Amino acid sequence: MTSQIPGPADYTPFAHLTVPNAPLYRQVMRAFLVAKERFAVHLRPEDVYAALDAGSRPADVEPVVKALDSLVTWGNLRADPDHARVTAVEDFYRRRFIYQLTRAGEAAEAALGTYDEVLGRRGELQAVALHDIVTQLRALLVIVAEDEPDPAKAHVALSVLTARFADLADNARAFMGSLQRTIDLHDIEVEAFLAYKDRLIQYLERFIQDLITLGGRIALLIGELEDQGRVGPLLRLAAAREAADASPEDAEHAEAVAYERWAGRWSGLAQWFVSGEGRESQARLLRGRALGSIPQLLAVVRQLNERRAGRSDRSADFRTLARWFAQAPDDEARHRLWRVAFGLYPSRHLTVDGDTLAERTAAPEPASTPWAESRPLRISPQLRRTGSYERRGKPRRVADRGEAKRRLAEIAARQAGEIKEARERLATGGPVRLSRLGELDPVAFRLFLRLLGDALATWRPETTTTVATSGDGSMEIRLTALDDGSTAEVRTPDGVFSGPDHLIDIIDLTEEVWFGPPVGAVPAPVGAGPVAGSEEGL
């Protein structure tokens, strides 16, 4: 028996996936893959039979032999005469073969393994990857600040940065896809979902907090690298190092290709974290998706509880209606049931003009007149054909909205100035007590509340210090709890905001870049909690 080697466009090694005995073929091929990992090249039918799962193994070896012959025909295996067991002349006339994987069969199994792995991946939201991205971006800032940047360091830092970013993006995409399937109640048991939803919501909240804290910092570091024109030299260093081993005649082309590849990776990283004009960053979209999935999960829990309590829902109503349709005696009864259930009656859309109104005023039609006995209404053929009717005449003049646009621009400029003044007012220039913050105007107070909310979003029960960045990456707040029991009051024109006093440090990131201690909560056995603010008169 001779093996058939598939051609370049021959996909017959995948034929065993669509035949009736496909599970047995998959088990046989897995037995050869396991043997290959153990450096076993050839297998006899008895070896393959012994390697099969005992629960699904055939009664004898004959079905396995037939499966091996079919796999040889398709090009997955190669069969060679088994001379090792020939001890007599009669053995030469017996059909005995040993089998081994072909290159096509091995490639097909590798493709199926990748398919199963990707299909079964549930993904995860990698908060650690965000910290790693911050670390590598800072490393790039240090490398590019040198007089002669080291190509090896630049290449390693960029490689680690893009690898961590690729893992973060791929896992986030897979996780959100699996989360949507969970929300849709696909491929999950109800009891398992109810037991899993609390941990899932805590997991989402923890990642959202990390994304709020680190997303703005990453965007700021990317902007600093791009604003100073430092990205291009770094990418050229990495591309030159990758093309160093290319042949002399291909060196220039290889370096150009490598640079284009690195530029694409950096562009993807920047667009993932930095929003552009008319485009939101993927990090912001992911944050919105994650935030939106929490109420969806709670809605699913509420729906499940209603089902378990015996309350009716839309799907149950439709199933009941389907049974009524199936039990209806004839088509007339089904049509009547349809009209009662959905109320979808024929509709007539009419246009009444001045002449019609005058005619109706002169000879009114009583409301009690049946439709079939009333005078007909003349409908324009254009109305019947297009569904719309336009009076002929001079077209309307185009409205000049220049004044409105100018007024909107003035409002936007004034608001931008107010926000800038609020940032300057809130910048503390170092750690100060919350009670020393002084009186705040409404704009500064609203900005202060948003910053305080971002900081408290990252607070844990045993946390004493936390750092957070505003959603637009323009400000950073560092909040430290005090254990002296003091109270802070922040006065505004609308009332007084009060709560436990804290040490607060607010930094305007549009003026400077702060590289402080690592972001994250520092646990300590201190009983002080977050600001429990109360509004008096607000």
Coordinates of C-alpha atoms in Angstrom, one line a residue:
M1 CA 0.0 0.0 0.0
T2 CA 1.3 3.4 -0.9
S3 CA 0.5 6.7 0.7
Q4 CA -1.1 9.6 -1.2
I5 CA 0.7 12.9 -0.7
P6 CA -1.8 15.8 -1.0
G7 CA -1.0 18.6 -3.4
P8 CA -0.8 22.3 -2.5
A9 CA -4.5 22.8 -2.8
D10 CA -5.6 19.3 -1.6
Y11 CA -7.6 19.4 1.7
T12 CA -8.4 15.7 1.8
P13 CA -6.6 15.3 5.1
F14 CA -9.6 17.1 6.6
A15 CA -12.1 14.6 5.0
H16 CA -12.2 12.5 8.2
L17 CA -14.1 15.3 10.0
T18 CA -17.3 14.9 7.9
V19 CA -17.7 11.2 7.6
P20 CA -20.0 9.1 9.8
N21 CA -17.2 7.6 11.9
A22 CA -15.5 10.9 12.6
P23 CA -15.0 10.5 16.4
L24 CA -13.0 7.3 15.9
Y25 CA -10.8 9.0 13.3
R26 CA -10.1 11.9 15.7
Q27 CA -9.1 9.5 18.5
V28 CA -6.8 7.6 16.1
M29 CA -5.1 10.8 15.0
R30 CA -4.7 11.9 18.7
A31 CA -3.1 8.6 19.5
F32 CA -0.4 9.3 16.8
L33 CA 0.1 12.9 18.2
V34 CA 0.6 11.5 21.7
A35 CA 3.1 8.9 20.3
K36 CA 5.0 11.6 18.4
E37 CA 5.4 13.6 21.7
R38 CA 7.0 10.5 23.1
F39 CA 9.3 10.2 20.1
A40 CA 7.5 7.1 18.8
V41 CA 7.6 7.2 15.0
H42 CA 5.6 4.1 13.9
L43 CA 2.6 2.5 15.4
R44 CA 1.0 -0.9 14.7
P45 CA -2.8 -1.3 14.8
E46 CA -2.6 -3.0 18.2
D47 CA -0.7 0.0 19.6
V48 CA -3.3 2.4 18.3
Y49 CA -6.1 0.2 19.7
A50 CA -4.5 0.1 23.1
A51 CA -4.1 3.9 23.1
L52 CA -7.8 4.6 22.5
D53 CA -10.1 5.6 25.3
A54 CA -11.5 2.5 27.0
G55 CA -15.0 4.0 27.2
S56 CA -15.3 4.5 23.4
R57 CA -12.9 1.8 22.1
P58 CA -14.4 -0.7 19.6
A59 CA -14.9 -4.3 20.6
D60 CA -12.0 -5.5 18.5
V61 CA -9.1 -4.1 16.5
E62 CA -10.7 -4.6 13.0
P63 CA -12.5 -1.2 13.0
V64 CA -9.3 0.5 13.9
V65 CA -7.5 -1.2 11.0
K66 CA -10.2 0.1 8.6
A67 CA -9.9 3.5 10.1
L68 CA -6.1 3.4 9.6
D69 CA -6.5 2.4 5.9
S70 CA -9.0 5.2 5.3
L71 CA -6.6 7.8 6.9
V72 CA -3.9 6.5 4.6
T73 CA -6.2 7.0 1.6
W74 CA -6.9 10.6 2.7
G75 CA -3.2 11.3 3.2
N76 CA -3.1 11.7 7.0
L77 CA -1.0 8.6 7.6
R78 CA 1.6 6.6 5.7
A79 CA 1.6 2.8 5.7
D80 CA 4.8 0.7 5.4
P81 CA 5.1 -3.1 5.3
D82 CA 5.8 -4.5 8.7
H83 CA 8.8 -6.8 8.2
A84 CA 9.7 -7.0 11.8
R85 CA 7.1 -9.7 12.5
V86 CA 7.9 -11.9 9.5
T87 CA 9.2 -15.3 10.8
A88 CA 8.0 -17.6 8.0
V89 CA 7.5 -17.5 4.2
E90 CA 3.7 -17.4 4.8
D91 CA 4.0 -14.1 6.7
F92 CA 5.1 -12.4 3.5
Y93 CA 1.6 -13.0 2.1
R94 CA -0.2 -11.6 5.1
R95 CA -1.3 -8.0 5.1
R96 CA 0.6 -6.3 7.9
F97 CA 1.6 -2.6 8.0
I98 CA 3.0 -0.1 10.4
Y99 CA 1.7 3.5 10.3
Q100 CA 3.2 6.9 10.9
L101 CA 2.0 10.6 10.5
T102 CA 2.5 12.4 7.2
R103 CA 3.3 16.1 7.1
A104 CA -0.2 16.8 5.8
G105 CA -1.8 14.8 8.6
E106 CA 0.4 16.5 11.2
A107 CA -0.5 20.0 9.8
A108 CA -4.2 19.1 9.8
E109 CA -4.1 18.1 13.5
A110 CA -2.2 21.3 14.3
A111 CA -4.9 23.3 12.6
L112 CA -7.6 21.5 14.4
G113 CA -5.8 22.0 17.8
T114 CA -5.6 25.7 17.1
Y115 CA -9.3 25.8 16.2
D116 CA -10.3 24.0 19.4
E117 CA -8.1 26.3 21.5
V118 CA -9.4 29.5 20.0
L119 CA -13.0 28.3 20.1
G120 CA -12.8 27.3 23.7
R121 CA -10.9 30.4 24.9
R122 CA -13.0 32.4 27.3
G123 CA -10.5 35.2 27.7
E124 CA -9.8 37.3 30.7
L125 CA -9.4 41.0 31.6
Q126 CA -5.7 41.4 32.4
A127 CA -5.3 44.2 34.9
V128 CA -1.6 43.1 35.3
A129 CA -1.0 43.8 31.6
L130 CA -2.0 47.4 32.2
H131 CA 0.7 47.7 34.8
D132 CA 3.2 46.0 32.5
I133 CA 2.4 48.4 29.7
V134 CA 3.0 51.4 32.0
T135 CA 6.3 49.9 33.0
Q136 CA 7.5 49.4 29.4
L137 CA 6.4 52.9 28.3
R138 CA 8.4 54.4 31.1
A139 CA 11.4 52.2 30.1
L140 CA 11.1 53.5 26.6
L141 CA 11.2 57.1 27.9
V142 CA 14.4 56.3 29.8
I143 CA 15.9 54.6 26.7
V144 CA 15.1 57.4 24.3
A145 CA 16.5 60.0 26.7
E146 CA 20.0 58.5 26.4
D147 CA 22.5 60.1 24.1
E148 CA 22.9 56.9 22.1
P149 CA 19.9 54.6 22.7
D150 CA 20.8 50.9 22.9
P151 CA 19.1 49.1 20.0
A152 CA 18.9 45.8 22.1
K153 CA 17.1 47.5 25.0
A154 CA 14.8 49.4 22.6
H155 CA 13.9 46.2 20.8
V156 CA 13.3 44.2 24.0
A157 CA 11.2 46.9 25.5
L158 CA 9.1 47.3 22.3
S159 CA 8.7 43.5 22.0
V160 CA 7.5 43.1 25.6
L161 CA 5.2 46.1 25.2
T162 CA 3.5 44.8 22.0
A163 CA 3.3 41.3 23.3
R164 CA 1.6 42.4 26.5
F165 CA -0.7 44.7 24.5
A166 CA -1.6 41.9 22.1
D167 CA -2.4 39.6 25.0
L168 CA -4.5 42.3 26.7
A169 CA -6.5 43.0 23.5
D170 CA -7.0 39.4 22.5
N171 CA -8.1 38.3 25.9
A172 CA -10.3 41.3 26.4
R173 CA -12.1 40.6 23.1
A174 CA -12.5 36.9 23.9
F175 CA -13.7 37.7 27.5
M176 CA -16.3 40.2 26.3
G177 CA -17.5 37.7 23.7
S178 CA -17.9 34.9 26.3
L179 CA -19.5 37.4 28.7
Q180 CA -22.1 38.3 26.1
R181 CA -22.8 34.6 25.7
T182 CA -23.2 34.3 29.4
I183 CA -25.6 37.3 29.5
D184 CA -27.6 35.7 26.7
L185 CA -27.8 32.5 28.8
H186 CA -26.1 30.4 26.1
D187 CA -23.9 27.5 27.0
I188 CA -24.4 27.9 30.8
E189 CA -26.6 26.3 33.4
V190 CA -28.9 28.5 35.5
E191 CA -27.6 27.3 38.8
A192 CA -24.0 27.8 37.7
F193 CA -24.8 31.3 36.5
L194 CA -26.4 32.3 39.8
A195 CA -23.4 31.1 41.7
Y196 CA -21.0 32.7 39.3
K197 CA -22.6 36.2 38.8
D198 CA -21.3 37.7 42.1
R199 CA -17.7 36.8 41.4
L200 CA -18.1 38.0 37.8
I201 CA -19.5 41.4 38.9
Q202 CA -16.6 41.8 41.4
Y203 CA -14.2 40.9 38.7
L204 CA -15.6 43.4 36.3
E205 CA -15.6 46.2 38.9
R206 CA -12.0 45.5 39.8
F207 CA -10.9 45.7 36.2
I208 CA -12.9 48.9 35.5
Q209 CA -11.2 50.5 38.5
D210 CA -7.8 49.5 37.2
L211 CA -8.7 50.7 33.7
I212 CA -9.8 54.1 35.1
T213 CA -6.6 54.4 37.1
L214 CA -4.1 53.3 34.5
G215 CA -5.8 54.1 31.2
G216 CA -5.2 57.9 31.5
R217 CA -1.6 57.3 32.6
I218 CA -0.9 55.1 29.6
A219 CA -2.5 57.7 27.2
L220 CA -0.3 60.4 28.8
L221 CA 2.9 58.4 28.4
I222 CA 2.0 57.6 24.7
G223 CA 1.3 61.3 24.1
E224 CA 4.6 62.3 25.6
L225 CA 6.5 59.9 23.4
E226 CA 4.7 61.0 20.3
D227 CA 4.7 64.8 21.0
Q228 CA 8.5 64.8 21.3
G229 CA 9.0 62.8 18.2
R230 CA 10.7 59.9 20.0
V231 CA 8.6 57.0 18.6
G232 CA 10.1 57.0 15.1
P233 CA 13.8 56.6 16.2
L234 CA 12.8 53.8 18.6
L235 CA 10.9 52.0 15.9
R236 CA 13.8 52.4 13.5
L237 CA 16.2 51.0 16.1
A238 CA 14.0 47.9 16.6
A239 CA 13.6 47.4 12.8
A240 CA 17.3 47.7 12.2
R241 CA 18.0 45.1 14.9
E242 CA 15.5 42.7 13.4
A243 CA 17.0 43.1 9.9
A244 CA 20.6 42.7 11.1
D245 CA 20.7 39.0 10.1
A246 CA 19.2 39.5 6.6
S247 CA 21.5 39.0 3.6
P248 CA 23.3 42.2 2.3
E249 CA 21.1 42.4 -0.8
D250 CA 17.9 42.2 1.2
A251 CA 18.9 44.2 4.2
E252 CA 17.4 47.5 3.1
H253 CA 14.1 45.9 2.1
A254 CA 14.0 43.8 5.3
E255 CA 14.5 46.9 7.5
A256 CA 11.7 48.8 5.6
V257 CA 9.3 45.9 6.1
A258 CA 10.2 45.6 9.8
Y259 CA 9.8 49.3 10.3
E260 CA 6.3 49.2 8.7
R261 CA 5.4 46.3 10.9
W262 CA 6.5 48.1 14.1
A263 CA 4.7 51.3 13.0
G264 CA 1.5 49.3 12.6
R265 CA 1.9 47.8 16.1
W266 CA 2.5 51.2 17.6
S267 CA -0.5 52.7 15.8
G268 CA -2.7 49.9 17.1
L269 CA -1.4 50.5 20.7
A270 CA -2.0 54.3 20.5
Q271 CA -5.5 53.9 19.0
W272 CA -6.4 51.4 21.7
F273 CA -5.7 53.9 24.6
V274 CA -5.9 57.4 23.0
S275 CA -9.1 58.8 21.6
G276 CA -9.0 60.7 18.3
E277 CA -11.2 63.3 16.6
G278 CA -14.5 61.6 16.1
R279 CA -13.2 58.3 17.4
E280 CA -13.3 56.8 20.9
S281 CA -10.4 54.7 22.1
Q282 CA -10.8 51.0 22.4
A283 CA -10.0 51.2 26.2
R284 CA -12.9 53.7 26.6
L285 CA -15.2 51.4 24.6
L286 CA -14.1 48.4 26.6
R287 CA -14.8 50.3 29.8
G288 CA -18.3 51.2 28.5
R289 CA -19.0 47.6 27.5
A290 CA -17.8 46.3 30.9
L291 CA -19.9 48.9 32.8
G292 CA -22.9 48.2 30.6
S293 CA -22.6 44.4 31.2
I294 CA -23.1 44.8 35.0
P295 CA -26.8 46.0 34.8
Q296 CA -27.4 43.4 32.0
L297 CA -26.2 40.7 34.3
L298 CA -28.4 41.9 37.1
A299 CA -31.3 42.0 34.6
V300 CA -30.6 38.4 33.7
V301 CA -30.6 37.5 37.4
R302 CA -34.0 39.2 37.9
Q303 CA -35.4 37.4 34.9
L304 CA -34.2 34.1 36.2
N305 CA -35.7 34.8 39.6
E306 CA -39.0 35.6 37.9
R307 CA -38.9 32.4 36.0
R308 CA -38.1 30.4 39.1
A309 CA -40.9 32.1 41.0
G310 CA -43.4 31.1 38.3
R311 CA -44.0 34.5 36.8
S312 CA -44.7 34.6 33.1
D313 CA -42.3 36.2 30.6
R314 CA -42.5 36.9 26.9
S315 CA -40.9 33.6 25.8
A316 CA -43.4 31.6 27.9
D317 CA -46.2 33.7 26.4
F318 CA -45.1 32.9 22.9
R319 CA -44.8 29.2 23.7
T320 CA -48.4 29.3 25.0
L321 CA -49.6 31.2 21.9
A322 CA -47.8 28.6 19.7
R323 CA -49.8 25.8 21.4
W324 CA -53.0 27.7 20.9
F325 CA -52.2 28.0 17.2
A326 CA -51.5 24.3 17.0
Q327 CA -54.8 23.4 18.7
A328 CA -56.9 25.8 16.6
P329 CA -59.5 23.8 14.6
D330 CA -59.2 25.6 11.2
D331 CA -57.4 28.5 9.4
E332 CA -60.3 30.9 10.2
A333 CA -59.8 30.4 13.9
R334 CA -56.0 30.8 13.5
H335 CA -56.5 34.1 11.7
R336 CA -58.9 35.3 14.4
L337 CA -56.4 34.3 17.0
W338 CA -53.6 36.2 15.1
R339 CA -55.7 39.4 15.0
V340 CA -56.6 39.2 18.7
A341 CA -53.0 38.5 19.8
F342 CA -51.2 41.1 17.7
G343 CA -53.8 43.6 16.4
L344 CA -52.1 44.0 13.0
Y345 CA -55.0 45.3 10.9
P346 CA -54.6 46.9 7.5
S347 CA -53.9 50.7 7.7
R348 CA -54.6 53.5 5.2
H349 CA -52.4 56.6 5.2
L350 CA -54.2 59.7 3.8
T351 CA -53.3 63.3 3.2
V352 CA -56.1 65.9 3.7
D353 CA -55.6 69.1 1.7
G354 CA -57.5 72.4 1.8
D355 CA -60.1 71.4 -0.8
T356 CA -60.9 68.2 1.0
L357 CA -61.4 70.2 4.3
A358 CA -63.7 72.7 2.5
E359 CA -65.7 69.9 1.0
R360 CA -66.1 68.1 4.3
T361 CA -67.1 71.4 6.0
A362 CA -69.8 72.1 3.4
A363 CA -71.1 68.5 3.6
P364 CA -69.9 66.9 6.8
E365 CA -69.7 63.1 7.1
P366 CA -71.1 61.8 10.3
A367 CA -68.6 59.7 12.4
S368 CA -71.1 56.9 12.6
T369 CA -71.1 56.4 8.8
P370 CA -69.7 52.9 8.0
W371 CA -66.5 52.9 5.9
A372 CA -68.1 51.1 3.0
E373 CA -70.9 53.6 2.8
S374 CA -68.9 56.9 3.1
R375 CA -67.8 59.0 0.2
P376 CA -64.4 58.0 -1.2
L377 CA -61.3 60.1 -0.7
R378 CA -59.2 60.9 -3.8
I379 CA -55.6 60.0 -3.2
S380 CA -52.8 61.3 -5.4
P381 CA -51.1 58.6 -7.5
Q382 CA -47.7 60.0 -6.3
L383 CA -48.8 59.3 -2.7
R384 CA -49.7 55.8 -3.6
R385 CA -46.5 55.2 -5.4
T386 CA -43.9 56.9 -3.1
G387 CA -45.7 57.3 0.2
S388 CA -45.1 61.0 0.4
Y389 CA -46.6 64.1 -1.2
E390 CA -44.8 67.4 -1.7
R391 CA -46.5 70.6 -2.7
R392 CA -45.1 72.3 -5.7
G393 CA -43.6 75.8 -5.2
K394 CA -40.6 77.7 -4.2
P395 CA -38.1 75.7 -2.1
R396 CA -37.4 76.8 1.4
R397 CA -34.4 79.1 1.9
V398 CA -31.3 77.5 3.5
A399 CA -31.2 78.8 7.1
D400 CA -28.0 80.7 8.1
R401 CA -26.7 79.0 11.2
G402 CA -23.5 81.1 11.4
E403 CA -24.7 83.0 14.4
A404 CA -25.7 79.8 16.2
K405 CA -22.3 78.3 15.5
R406 CA -20.5 81.4 16.7
R407 CA -22.5 81.3 19.9
L408 CA -21.8 77.6 20.5
A409 CA -18.1 78.3 19.9
E410 CA -18.2 81.1 22.5
I411 CA -19.9 78.8 25.0
A412 CA -17.4 76.0 24.4
A413 CA -14.5 78.5 24.8
R414 CA -16.0 79.8 28.0
Q415 CA -16.5 76.3 29.4
A416 CA -13.0 75.3 28.5
G417 CA -11.7 78.4 30.3
E418 CA -13.8 77.6 33.4
I419 CA -12.5 74.0 33.4
K420 CA -8.9 75.3 33.1
E421 CA -9.5 77.7 36.0
A422 CA -11.1 74.9 38.0
R423 CA -8.0 72.6 37.4
E424 CA -5.7 75.4 38.5
R425 CA -7.9 76.0 41.6
L426 CA -7.9 72.4 42.6
A427 CA -4.1 71.7 42.0
T428 CA -2.8 71.5 45.6
G429 CA 1.0 71.7 44.7
G430 CA 1.6 68.9 47.3
P431 CA -0.3 66.9 50.0
V432 CA -2.7 69.0 52.0
R433 CA -5.6 68.2 54.3
L434 CA -9.0 68.1 52.7
S435 CA -10.2 70.6 55.4
R436 CA -7.7 73.2 54.0
L437 CA -9.1 73.0 50.5
G438 CA -11.2 76.1 51.1
E439 CA -14.3 77.3 49.4
L440 CA -15.0 76.0 45.8
D441 CA -17.1 77.5 43.1
P442 CA -19.7 75.2 41.4
V443 CA -17.4 74.3 38.4
A444 CA -14.4 73.5 40.6
F445 CA -16.7 71.6 43.0
R446 CA -18.2 69.4 40.2
L447 CA -14.6 68.6 39.0
F448 CA -13.6 67.9 42.6
L449 CA -16.5 65.4 43.0
R450 CA -15.6 63.6 39.8
L451 CA -12.0 63.2 40.9
L452 CA -13.1 62.1 44.4
G453 CA -15.4 59.5 42.8
D454 CA -12.6 58.1 40.7
A455 CA -10.4 57.8 43.8
L456 CA -13.1 56.2 45.8
A457 CA -13.8 53.7 43.0
T458 CA -10.4 52.2 43.6
W459 CA -10.8 52.1 47.5
R460 CA -10.8 48.7 49.2
P461 CA -11.9 48.0 52.8
E462 CA -8.4 48.0 54.2
T463 CA -7.0 50.7 51.9
T464 CA -5.3 53.8 53.4
T465 CA -3.9 55.3 50.2
T466 CA -5.1 55.3 46.6
V467 CA -4.2 57.1 43.4
A468 CA -6.6 57.7 40.4
T469 CA -6.6 59.6 37.2
S470 CA -9.5 61.4 35.7
G471 CA -11.2 59.9 32.7
D472 CA -9.6 62.4 30.2
G473 CA -6.2 61.9 31.8
S474 CA -5.9 65.6 32.7
M475 CA -5.8 65.4 36.5
E476 CA -4.6 62.9 39.1
I477 CA -5.6 62.6 42.7
R478 CA -3.9 60.9 45.6
L479 CA -6.1 60.3 48.7
T480 CA -4.7 59.1 52.0
A481 CA -6.9 58.3 55.1
L482 CA -6.1 59.9 58.4
D483 CA -6.7 58.1 61.7
D484 CA -7.0 61.2 64.0
G485 CA -10.8 61.3 63.7
S486 CA -10.9 64.9 62.3
T487 CA -13.7 66.2 60.0
A488 CA -13.4 68.2 56.8
E489 CA -15.8 70.7 55.4
V490 CA -15.8 72.0 51.8
R491 CA -17.9 75.1 51.4
T492 CA -19.7 75.9 48.1
P493 CA -22.3 78.6 47.2
D494 CA -24.9 75.8 47.3
G495 CA -24.1 74.2 50.6
V496 CA -21.4 72.4 52.7
F497 CA -19.8 69.1 51.8
S498 CA -18.5 67.3 54.9
G499 CA -16.9 64.1 55.9
P500 CA -13.8 62.5 57.5
D501 CA -10.7 64.5 56.9
H502 CA -8.1 63.0 54.4
L503 CA -4.8 63.9 53.1
I504 CA -5.3 64.9 49.4
D505 CA -2.8 65.7 46.6
I506 CA -4.3 66.9 43.3
I507 CA -2.0 67.3 40.3
D508 CA -2.8 69.0 36.9
L509 CA -1.3 66.5 34.4
T510 CA -1.6 69.0 31.6
E511 CA 1.2 71.1 33.2
E512 CA 3.5 68.3 34.3
V513 CA 4.0 64.6 34.3
W514 CA 4.3 62.9 37.8
F515 CA 6.1 59.6 38.2
G516 CA 5.1 58.8 41.7
P517 CA 4.9 55.5 43.6
P518 CA 3.3 52.5 42.0
V519 CA -0.4 52.8 41.4
G520 CA -2.5 50.7 43.7
A521 CA -3.9 50.4 47.2
V522 CA -1.5 49.8 50.1
P523 CA -3.2 47.6 52.7
A524 CA -2.6 48.5 56.3
P525 CA -4.4 47.6 59.5
V526 CA -6.0 51.0 59.9
G527 CA -9.7 51.3 60.5
A528 CA -10.1 54.6 58.7
G529 CA -12.4 54.3 55.6
P530 CA -13.0 56.5 52.6
V531 CA -14.6 59.8 52.6
A532 CA -18.2 59.3 53.7
G533 CA -19.3 62.7 52.4
S534 CA -22.6 64.3 53.3
E535 CA -24.2 67.3 51.6
E536 CA -25.9 69.9 53.7
G537 CA -28.1 72.1 51.8
L538 CA -27.0 70.7 48.4

